[in-house]
Coordinates of C-alpha atoms in Angstrom, one line a residue:
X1 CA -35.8 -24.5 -67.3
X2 CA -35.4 -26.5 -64.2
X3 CA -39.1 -28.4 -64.7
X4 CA -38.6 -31.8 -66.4
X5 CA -41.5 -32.0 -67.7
X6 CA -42.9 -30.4 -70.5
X7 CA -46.3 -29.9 -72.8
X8 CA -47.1 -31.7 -76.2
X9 CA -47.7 -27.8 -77.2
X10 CA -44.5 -26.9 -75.6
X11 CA -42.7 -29.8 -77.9
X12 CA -45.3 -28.9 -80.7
X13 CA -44.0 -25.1 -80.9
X14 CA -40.3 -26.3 -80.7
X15 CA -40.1 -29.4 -82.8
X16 CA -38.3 -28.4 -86.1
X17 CA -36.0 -26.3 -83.7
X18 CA -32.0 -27.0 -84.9
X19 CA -30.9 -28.2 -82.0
X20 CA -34.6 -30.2 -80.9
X21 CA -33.8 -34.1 -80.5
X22 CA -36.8 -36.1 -80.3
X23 CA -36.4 -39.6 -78.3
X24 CA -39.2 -41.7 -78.8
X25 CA -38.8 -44.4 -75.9
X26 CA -41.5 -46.5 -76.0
X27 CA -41.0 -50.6 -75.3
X28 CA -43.4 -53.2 -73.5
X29 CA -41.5 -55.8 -71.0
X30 CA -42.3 -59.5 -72.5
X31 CA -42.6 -57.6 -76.0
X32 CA -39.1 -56.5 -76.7
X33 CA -39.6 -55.4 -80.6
X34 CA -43.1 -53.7 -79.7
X35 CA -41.9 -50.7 -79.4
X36 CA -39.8 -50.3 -82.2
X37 CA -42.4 -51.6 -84.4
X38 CA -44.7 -49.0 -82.8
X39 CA -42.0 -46.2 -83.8
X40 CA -41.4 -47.6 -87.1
X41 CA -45.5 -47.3 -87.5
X42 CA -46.1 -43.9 -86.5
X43 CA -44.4 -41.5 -84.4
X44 CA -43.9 -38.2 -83.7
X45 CA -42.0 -36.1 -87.2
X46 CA -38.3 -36.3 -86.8
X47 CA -38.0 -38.6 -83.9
X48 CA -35.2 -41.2 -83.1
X49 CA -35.9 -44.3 -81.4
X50 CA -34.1 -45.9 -78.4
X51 CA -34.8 -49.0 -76.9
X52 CA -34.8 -49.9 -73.7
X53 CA -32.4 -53.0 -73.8
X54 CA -30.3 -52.9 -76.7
X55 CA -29.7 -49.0 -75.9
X56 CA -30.4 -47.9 -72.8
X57 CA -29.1 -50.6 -70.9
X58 CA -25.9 -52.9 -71.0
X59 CA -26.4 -56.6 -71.6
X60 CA -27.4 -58.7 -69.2
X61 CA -24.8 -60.6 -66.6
X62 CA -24.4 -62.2 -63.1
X63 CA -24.8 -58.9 -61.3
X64 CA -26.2 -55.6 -62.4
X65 CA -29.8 -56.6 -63.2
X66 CA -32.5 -57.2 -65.9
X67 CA -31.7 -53.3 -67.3
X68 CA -27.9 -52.8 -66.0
X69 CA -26.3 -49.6 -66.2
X70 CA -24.5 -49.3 -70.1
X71 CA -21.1 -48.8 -70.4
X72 CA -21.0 -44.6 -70.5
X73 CA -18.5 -44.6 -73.7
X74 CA -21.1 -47.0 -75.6
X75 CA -23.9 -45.1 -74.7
X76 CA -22.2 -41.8 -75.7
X77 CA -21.3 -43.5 -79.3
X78 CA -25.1 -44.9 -79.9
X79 CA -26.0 -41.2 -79.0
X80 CA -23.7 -39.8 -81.1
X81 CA -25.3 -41.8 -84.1
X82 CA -28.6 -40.6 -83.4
X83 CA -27.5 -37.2 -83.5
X84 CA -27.6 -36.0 -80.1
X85 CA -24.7 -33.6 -79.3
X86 CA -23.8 -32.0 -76.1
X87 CA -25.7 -28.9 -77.6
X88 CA -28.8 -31.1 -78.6
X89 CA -31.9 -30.3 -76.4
X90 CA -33.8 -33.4 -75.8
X91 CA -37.7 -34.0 -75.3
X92 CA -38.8 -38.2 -74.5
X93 CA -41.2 -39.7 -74.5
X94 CA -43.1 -43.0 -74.5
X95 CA -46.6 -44.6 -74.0
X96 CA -45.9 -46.3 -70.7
X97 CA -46.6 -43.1 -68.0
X98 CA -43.1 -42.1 -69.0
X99 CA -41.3 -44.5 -67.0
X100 CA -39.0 -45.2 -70.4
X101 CA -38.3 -41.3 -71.1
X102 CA -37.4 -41.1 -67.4
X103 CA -34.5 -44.0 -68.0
X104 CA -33.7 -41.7 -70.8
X105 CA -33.8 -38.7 -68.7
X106 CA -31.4 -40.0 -65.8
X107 CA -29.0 -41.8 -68.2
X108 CA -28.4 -38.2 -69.9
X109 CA -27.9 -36.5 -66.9
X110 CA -25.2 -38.9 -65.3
X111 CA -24.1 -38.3 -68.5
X112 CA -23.1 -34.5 -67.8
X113 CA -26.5 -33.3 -70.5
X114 CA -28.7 -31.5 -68.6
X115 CA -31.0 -30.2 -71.4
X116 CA -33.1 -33.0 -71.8
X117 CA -37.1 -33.2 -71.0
X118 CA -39.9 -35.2 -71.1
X119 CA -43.3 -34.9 -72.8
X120 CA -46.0 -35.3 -70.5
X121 CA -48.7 -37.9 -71.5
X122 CA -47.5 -40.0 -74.6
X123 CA -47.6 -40.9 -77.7
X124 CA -51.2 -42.2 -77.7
X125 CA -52.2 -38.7 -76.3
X126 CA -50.0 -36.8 -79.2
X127 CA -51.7 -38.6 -81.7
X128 CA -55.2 -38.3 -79.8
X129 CA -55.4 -34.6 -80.2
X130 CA -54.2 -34.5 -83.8
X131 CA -50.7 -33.5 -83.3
X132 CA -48.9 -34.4 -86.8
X133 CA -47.3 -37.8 -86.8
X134 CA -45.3 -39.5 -89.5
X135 CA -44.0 -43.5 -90.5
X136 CA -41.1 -41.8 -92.1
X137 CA -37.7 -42.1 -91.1
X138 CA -35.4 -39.1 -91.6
X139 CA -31.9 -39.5 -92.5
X140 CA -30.3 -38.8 -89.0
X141 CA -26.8 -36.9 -89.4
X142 CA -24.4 -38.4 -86.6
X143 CA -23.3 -35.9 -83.8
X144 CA -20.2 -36.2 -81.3
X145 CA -21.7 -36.4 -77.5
X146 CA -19.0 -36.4 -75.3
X147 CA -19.5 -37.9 -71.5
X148 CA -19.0 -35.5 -68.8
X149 CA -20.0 -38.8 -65.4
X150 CA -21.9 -37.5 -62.4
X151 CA -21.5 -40.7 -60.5
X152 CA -22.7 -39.0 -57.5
X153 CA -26.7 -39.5 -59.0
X154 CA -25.9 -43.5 -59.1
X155 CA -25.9 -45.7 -56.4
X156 CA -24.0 -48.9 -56.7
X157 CA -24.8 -52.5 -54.8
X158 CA -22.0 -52.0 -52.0
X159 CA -23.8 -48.2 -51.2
X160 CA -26.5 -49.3 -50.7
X161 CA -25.8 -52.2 -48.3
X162 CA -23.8 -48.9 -46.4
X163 CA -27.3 -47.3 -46.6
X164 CA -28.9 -49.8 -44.6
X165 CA -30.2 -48.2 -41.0
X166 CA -28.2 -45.2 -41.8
X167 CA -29.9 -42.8 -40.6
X168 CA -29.0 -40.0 -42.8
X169 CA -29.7 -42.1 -45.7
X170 CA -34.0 -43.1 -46.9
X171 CA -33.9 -46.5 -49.2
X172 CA -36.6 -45.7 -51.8
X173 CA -39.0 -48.6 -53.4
X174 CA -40.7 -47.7 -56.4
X175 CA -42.7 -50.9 -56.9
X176 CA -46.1 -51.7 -56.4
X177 CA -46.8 -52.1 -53.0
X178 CA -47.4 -56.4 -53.2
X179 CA -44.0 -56.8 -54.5
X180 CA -42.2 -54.6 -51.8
X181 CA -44.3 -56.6 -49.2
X182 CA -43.0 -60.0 -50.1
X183 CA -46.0 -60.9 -51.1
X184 CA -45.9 -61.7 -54.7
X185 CA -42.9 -61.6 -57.6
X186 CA -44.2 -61.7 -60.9
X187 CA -40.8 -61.1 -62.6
X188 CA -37.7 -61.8 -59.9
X189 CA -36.1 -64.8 -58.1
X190 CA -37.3 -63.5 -55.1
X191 CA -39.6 -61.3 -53.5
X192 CA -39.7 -58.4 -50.8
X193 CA -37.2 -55.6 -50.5
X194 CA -34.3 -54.0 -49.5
X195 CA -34.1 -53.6 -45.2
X196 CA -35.2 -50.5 -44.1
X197 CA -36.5 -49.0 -47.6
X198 CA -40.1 -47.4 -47.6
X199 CA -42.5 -47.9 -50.8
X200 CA -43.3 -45.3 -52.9
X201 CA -45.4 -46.6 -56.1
X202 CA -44.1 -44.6 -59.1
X203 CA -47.5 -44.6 -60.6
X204 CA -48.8 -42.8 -57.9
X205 CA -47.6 -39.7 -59.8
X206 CA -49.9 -40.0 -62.9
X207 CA -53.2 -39.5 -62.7
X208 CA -56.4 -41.9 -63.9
X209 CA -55.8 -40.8 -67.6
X210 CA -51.7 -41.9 -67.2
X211 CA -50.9 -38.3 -67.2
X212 CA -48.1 -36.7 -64.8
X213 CA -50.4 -35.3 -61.7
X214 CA -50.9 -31.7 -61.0
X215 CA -47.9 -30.7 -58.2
X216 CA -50.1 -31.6 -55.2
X217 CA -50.6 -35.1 -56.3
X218 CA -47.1 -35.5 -56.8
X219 CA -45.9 -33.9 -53.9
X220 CA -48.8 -36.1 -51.5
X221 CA -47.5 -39.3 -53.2
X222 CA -44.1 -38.3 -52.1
X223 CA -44.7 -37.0 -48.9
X224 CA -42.5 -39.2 -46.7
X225 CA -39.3 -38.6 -49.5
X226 CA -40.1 -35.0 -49.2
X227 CA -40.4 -34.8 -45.5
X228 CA -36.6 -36.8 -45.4
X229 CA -35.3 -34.5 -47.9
X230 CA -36.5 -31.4 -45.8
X231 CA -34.1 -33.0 -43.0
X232 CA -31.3 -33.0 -44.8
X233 CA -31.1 -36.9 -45.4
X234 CA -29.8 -38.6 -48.6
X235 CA -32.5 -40.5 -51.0
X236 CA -31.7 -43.7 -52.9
X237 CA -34.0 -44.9 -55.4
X238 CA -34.8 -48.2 -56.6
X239 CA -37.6 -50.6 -57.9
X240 CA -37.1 -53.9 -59.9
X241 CA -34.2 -53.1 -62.6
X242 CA -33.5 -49.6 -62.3
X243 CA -36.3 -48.4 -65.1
X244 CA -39.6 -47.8 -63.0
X245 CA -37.7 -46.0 -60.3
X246 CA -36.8 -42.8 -62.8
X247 CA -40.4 -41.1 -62.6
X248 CA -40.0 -40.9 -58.8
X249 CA -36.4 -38.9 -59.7
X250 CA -38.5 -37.3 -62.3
X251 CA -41.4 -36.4 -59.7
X252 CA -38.6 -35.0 -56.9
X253 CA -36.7 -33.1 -59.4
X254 CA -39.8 -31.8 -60.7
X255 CA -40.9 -30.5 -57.1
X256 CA -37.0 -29.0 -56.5
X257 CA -35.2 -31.7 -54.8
X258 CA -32.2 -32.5 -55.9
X259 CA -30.2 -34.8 -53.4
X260 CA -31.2 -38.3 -54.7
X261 CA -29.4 -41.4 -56.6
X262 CA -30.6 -43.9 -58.1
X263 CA -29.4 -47.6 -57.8
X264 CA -29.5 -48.5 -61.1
X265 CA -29.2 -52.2 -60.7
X266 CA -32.2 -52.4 -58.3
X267 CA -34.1 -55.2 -57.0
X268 CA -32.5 -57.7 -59.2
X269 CA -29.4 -57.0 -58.4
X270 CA -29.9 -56.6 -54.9
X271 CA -31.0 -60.0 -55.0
X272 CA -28.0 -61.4 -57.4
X273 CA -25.9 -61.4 -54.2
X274 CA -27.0 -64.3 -52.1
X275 CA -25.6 -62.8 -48.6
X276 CA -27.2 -59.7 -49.4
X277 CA -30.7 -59.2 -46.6
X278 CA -34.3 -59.3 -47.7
X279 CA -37.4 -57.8 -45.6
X280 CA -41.3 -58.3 -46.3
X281 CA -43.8 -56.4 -45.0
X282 CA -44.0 -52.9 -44.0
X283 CA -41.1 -51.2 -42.2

């Protein structure tokens, strides 16, 4: 099943399924224990919970940004704990247009695990329909997930300067389009973007309802991306700490196209390096 995305009925029919992991994702920047206390008030039957920061991403330092990459062997032990095996077959998802459930997503596969999905809509539209949902926590038996590192799907700080004007190489911005024009920064030390990157607004690949758009949508959003990849060029994607710029791997994967990193420590960590160029404005 190449398509990342999946159906609540899809997950519905599948969900007491041995080898079924459910990840629920779901955390609010400026509210770190919202989401956990969302989880630990109703969520989907049998699902684990990973947050954001304390799981998904390594601690904060000088470089690397708000949401830096973890440390592989750590992440494989936390996964490990909440029972997800190289065998496992994940489904995430959040309440946040999937944007967590991507970071999920991409972790896994640099990872070396493959089977691992996300639920279209989220939570709020699970629990909207009537879908069963639960407060209870299941005892979770511990698994052994061993790392298998694709490096080639990450993009470090000193590739991406490389990238710059390459021509065999598109920079990807997946912020709203104010912040990659310079012309506000609601969260980081400083605004614009990277030289020479486009903007491609990851929300621009859910609809009005916050649903993943029907294939057209998606593939209209990403038009320019598409286009590069169709000449043979490279794609790196960022936004501002490596988290909003999954769905747009999400959205390219799901259309077929393969051939695309992501720099995981992103705007902020562009922007840690004080040599390091800014642009504003359109390129």
């Amino acid at each position: 099943m190449s398509n990342p995305l999946v159906s609540k009925k899809w997950l519905l029919a599948r969900m007491y399924e041995p080898h079924m992991v459910i990840a629920d994702c779901r955390f609010q920047l400026g509210a770190p224990e919202a989401g956990r206390a969302a989880y630990a008030e109703s969520h989907i039957p049998g699902a684990i919970y990973l947050d954001l920061e304390s799981d998904l991403s390594a601690p904060v330092a000088e470089h690397g940004g708000r949401h830096p990459l973890p440390d592989p062997e750590v992440l494989a032990k936390r996964l490990s704990q909440v029972g997800i095996s190289n065998d496992s077959v994940v489904v995430a998802y959040d309440d946040q247009g999937g944007m967590n459930a991507s970071r999920l997503w991409m972790l896994l596969r640099w990872l070396g695990h493959d089977q691992v999905y996300i639920m279209d809509e989220g939570f709020s539209a699970w629990q909207q329909d009537g879908y069963p949902v639960t407060a209870e926590q299941q005892v979770v038996i511990p698994s052994s997930f061993q790392p298998a590192l694709h490096d080639e799907l990450i993009a470090d700080v000193n590739y991406v300067r490389s990238a710059i004007g390459n021509p065999d190489v598109l920079l990807v911005d997946s912020r709203e389009s104010p912040r990659y024009l310079g012309q506000t920064e609601p969260i980081d030390a400083k605004a614009g973007h990277i030289p020479s990157a486009i903007n491609a607004f990851w929300k621009n690949n859910l609809d009005d309802t916050g649903k993943w758009a029907p294939e057209e949508q998606r593939r209209a959003g990403l038009s320019e991306v598409i286009n590069a990849l169709d000449a043979g060029l490279e794609v790196i994607v960022y936004c501002g700490s490596g988290v909003s710029a999954c769905p747009n791997i999400v959205a390219l994967h799901s259309l077929g196209y393969f051939n695309v990193r992501l720099y995981a420590g992103s705007w902020s960590d562009w922007i840690s390096y004080p040599d390091n160029p800014v642009a504003t404005g359109r390129e």
